[in-house]
Coordinates of N, CA and C in Angstrom, one line a residue:
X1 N 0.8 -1.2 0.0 CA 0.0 0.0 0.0 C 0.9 1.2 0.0
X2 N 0.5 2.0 -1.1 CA 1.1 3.5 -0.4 C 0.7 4.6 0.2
X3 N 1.6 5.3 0.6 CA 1.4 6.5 1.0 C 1.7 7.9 0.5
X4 N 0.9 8.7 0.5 CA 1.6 10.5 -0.2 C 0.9 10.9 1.4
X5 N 2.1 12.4 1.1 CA 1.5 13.4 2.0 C 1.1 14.4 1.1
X6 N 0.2 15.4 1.1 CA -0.1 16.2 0.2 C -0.9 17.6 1.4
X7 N -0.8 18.7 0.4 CA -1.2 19.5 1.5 C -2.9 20.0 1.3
X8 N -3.7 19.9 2.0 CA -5.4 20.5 2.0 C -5.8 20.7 0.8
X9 N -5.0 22.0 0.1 CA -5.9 22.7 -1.1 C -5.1 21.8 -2.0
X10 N -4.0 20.8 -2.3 CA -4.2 20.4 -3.3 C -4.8 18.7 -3.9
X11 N -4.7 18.5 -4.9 CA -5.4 17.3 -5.5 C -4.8 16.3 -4.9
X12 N -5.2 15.2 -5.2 CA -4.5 13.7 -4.6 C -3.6 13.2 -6.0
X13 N -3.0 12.7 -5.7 CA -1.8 11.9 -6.7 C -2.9 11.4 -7.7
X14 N -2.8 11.5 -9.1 CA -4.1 10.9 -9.4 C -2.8 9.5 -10.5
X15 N -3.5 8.4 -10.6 CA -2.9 7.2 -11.2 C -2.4 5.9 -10.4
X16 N -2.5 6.5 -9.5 CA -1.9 5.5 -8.0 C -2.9 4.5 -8.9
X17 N -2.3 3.8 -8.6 CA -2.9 1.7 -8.7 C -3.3 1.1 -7.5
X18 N -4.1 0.4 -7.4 CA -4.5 -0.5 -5.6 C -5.2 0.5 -4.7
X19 N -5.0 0.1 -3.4 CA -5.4 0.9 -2.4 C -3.8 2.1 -2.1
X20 N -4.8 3.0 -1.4 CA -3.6 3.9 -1.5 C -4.2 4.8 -0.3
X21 N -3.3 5.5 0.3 CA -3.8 6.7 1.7 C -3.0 7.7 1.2
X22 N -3.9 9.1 1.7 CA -3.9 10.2 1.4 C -3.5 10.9 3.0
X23 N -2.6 11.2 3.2 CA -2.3 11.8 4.3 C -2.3 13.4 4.4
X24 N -3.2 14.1 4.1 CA -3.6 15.4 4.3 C -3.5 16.8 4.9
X25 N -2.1 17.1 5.6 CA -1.6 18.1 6.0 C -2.5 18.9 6.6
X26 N -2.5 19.5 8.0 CA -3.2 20.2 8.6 C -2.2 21.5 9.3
X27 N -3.1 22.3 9.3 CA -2.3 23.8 9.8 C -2.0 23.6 11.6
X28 N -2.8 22.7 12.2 CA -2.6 22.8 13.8 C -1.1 22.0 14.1
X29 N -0.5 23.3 14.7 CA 0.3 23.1 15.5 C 0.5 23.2 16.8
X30 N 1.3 21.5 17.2 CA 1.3 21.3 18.2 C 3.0 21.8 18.6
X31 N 2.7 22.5 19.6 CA 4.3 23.1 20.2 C 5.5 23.3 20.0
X32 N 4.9 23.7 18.5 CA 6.2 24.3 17.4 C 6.0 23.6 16.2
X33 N 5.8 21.5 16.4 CA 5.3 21.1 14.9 C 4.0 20.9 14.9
X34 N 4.2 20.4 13.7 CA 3.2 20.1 12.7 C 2.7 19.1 12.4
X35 N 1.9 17.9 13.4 CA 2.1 16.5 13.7 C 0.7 15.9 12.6
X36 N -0.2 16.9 12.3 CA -2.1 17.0 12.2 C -2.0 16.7 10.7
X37 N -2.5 15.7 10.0 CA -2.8 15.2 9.0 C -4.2 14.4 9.1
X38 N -5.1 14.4 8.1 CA -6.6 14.0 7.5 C -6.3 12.9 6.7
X39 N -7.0 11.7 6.7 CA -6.5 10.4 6.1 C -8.0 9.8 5.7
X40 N -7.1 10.0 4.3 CA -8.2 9.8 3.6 C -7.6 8.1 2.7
X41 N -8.4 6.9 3.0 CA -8.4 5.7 2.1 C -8.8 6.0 0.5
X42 N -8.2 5.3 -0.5 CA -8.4 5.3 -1.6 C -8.4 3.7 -1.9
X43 N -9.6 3.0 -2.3 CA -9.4 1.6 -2.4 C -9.8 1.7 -4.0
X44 N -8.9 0.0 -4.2 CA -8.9 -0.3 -5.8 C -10.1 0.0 -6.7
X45 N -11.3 0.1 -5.9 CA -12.9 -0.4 -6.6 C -13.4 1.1 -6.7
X46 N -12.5 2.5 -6.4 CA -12.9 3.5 -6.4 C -13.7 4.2 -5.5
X47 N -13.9 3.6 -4.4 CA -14.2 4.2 -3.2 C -13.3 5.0 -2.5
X48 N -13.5 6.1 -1.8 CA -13.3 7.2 -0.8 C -13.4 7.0 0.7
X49 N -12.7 6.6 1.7 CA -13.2 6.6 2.7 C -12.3 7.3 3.4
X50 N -13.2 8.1 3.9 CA -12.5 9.3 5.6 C -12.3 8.5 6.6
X51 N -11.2 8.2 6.9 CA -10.8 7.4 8.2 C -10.6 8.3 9.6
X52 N -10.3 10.3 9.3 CA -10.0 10.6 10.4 C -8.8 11.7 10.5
X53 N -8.3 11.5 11.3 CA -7.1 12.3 11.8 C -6.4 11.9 12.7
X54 N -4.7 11.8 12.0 CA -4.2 11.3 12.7 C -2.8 12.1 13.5
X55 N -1.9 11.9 14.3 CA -0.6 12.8 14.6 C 0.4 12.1 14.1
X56 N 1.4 12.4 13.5 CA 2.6 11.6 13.1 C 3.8 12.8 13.5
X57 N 4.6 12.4 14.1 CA 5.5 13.0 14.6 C 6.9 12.4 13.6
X58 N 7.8 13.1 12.5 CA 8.5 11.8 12.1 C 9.7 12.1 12.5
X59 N 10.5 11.1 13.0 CA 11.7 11.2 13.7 C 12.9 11.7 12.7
X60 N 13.3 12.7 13.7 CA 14.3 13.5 13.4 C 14.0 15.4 12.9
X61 N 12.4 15.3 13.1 CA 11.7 16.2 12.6 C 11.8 17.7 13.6
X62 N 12.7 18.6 13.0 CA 13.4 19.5 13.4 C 12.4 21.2 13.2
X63 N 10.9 21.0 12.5 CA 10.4 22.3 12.7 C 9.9 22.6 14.0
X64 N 10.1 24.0 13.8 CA 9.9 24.4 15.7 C 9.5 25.9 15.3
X65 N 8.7 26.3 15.7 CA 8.3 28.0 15.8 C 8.4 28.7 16.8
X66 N 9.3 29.6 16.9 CA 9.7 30.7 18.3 C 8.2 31.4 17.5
X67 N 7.6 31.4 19.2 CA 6.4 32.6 19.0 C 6.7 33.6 20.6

């Protein structure tokens, strides 16, 4: 299965083959990152399914915002 990250306003990878997840980029940040992504399933038979929201923190991941 794969995976893209893509950000809100743009389109989904379009040609992907099989099932496939859309990991969705979200503006909430948590305590400097940016953990908030929307996951969206893409299965072979052309269905859409909203699974949610998830946090992914990915190691080694160095944004930080002085506010």
């Amino acid at each position: 299965m794969r995976f893209y990250v893509t950000n809100r306003d743009t389109d989904p990878p379009m040609g992907s083959r099989g099932t496939w997840v859309n990991l969705l980029r979200d503006n909430w940040d948590d305590y400097g990152f940016k953990t908030s992504f929307h996951v969206k399933l893409y299965r072979d038979n052309g269905e859409t399914i909203q699974l949610g929201m998830v946090k992914i923190l990915r190691a080694g991941q160095i944004e930080f915002l002085l506010t």
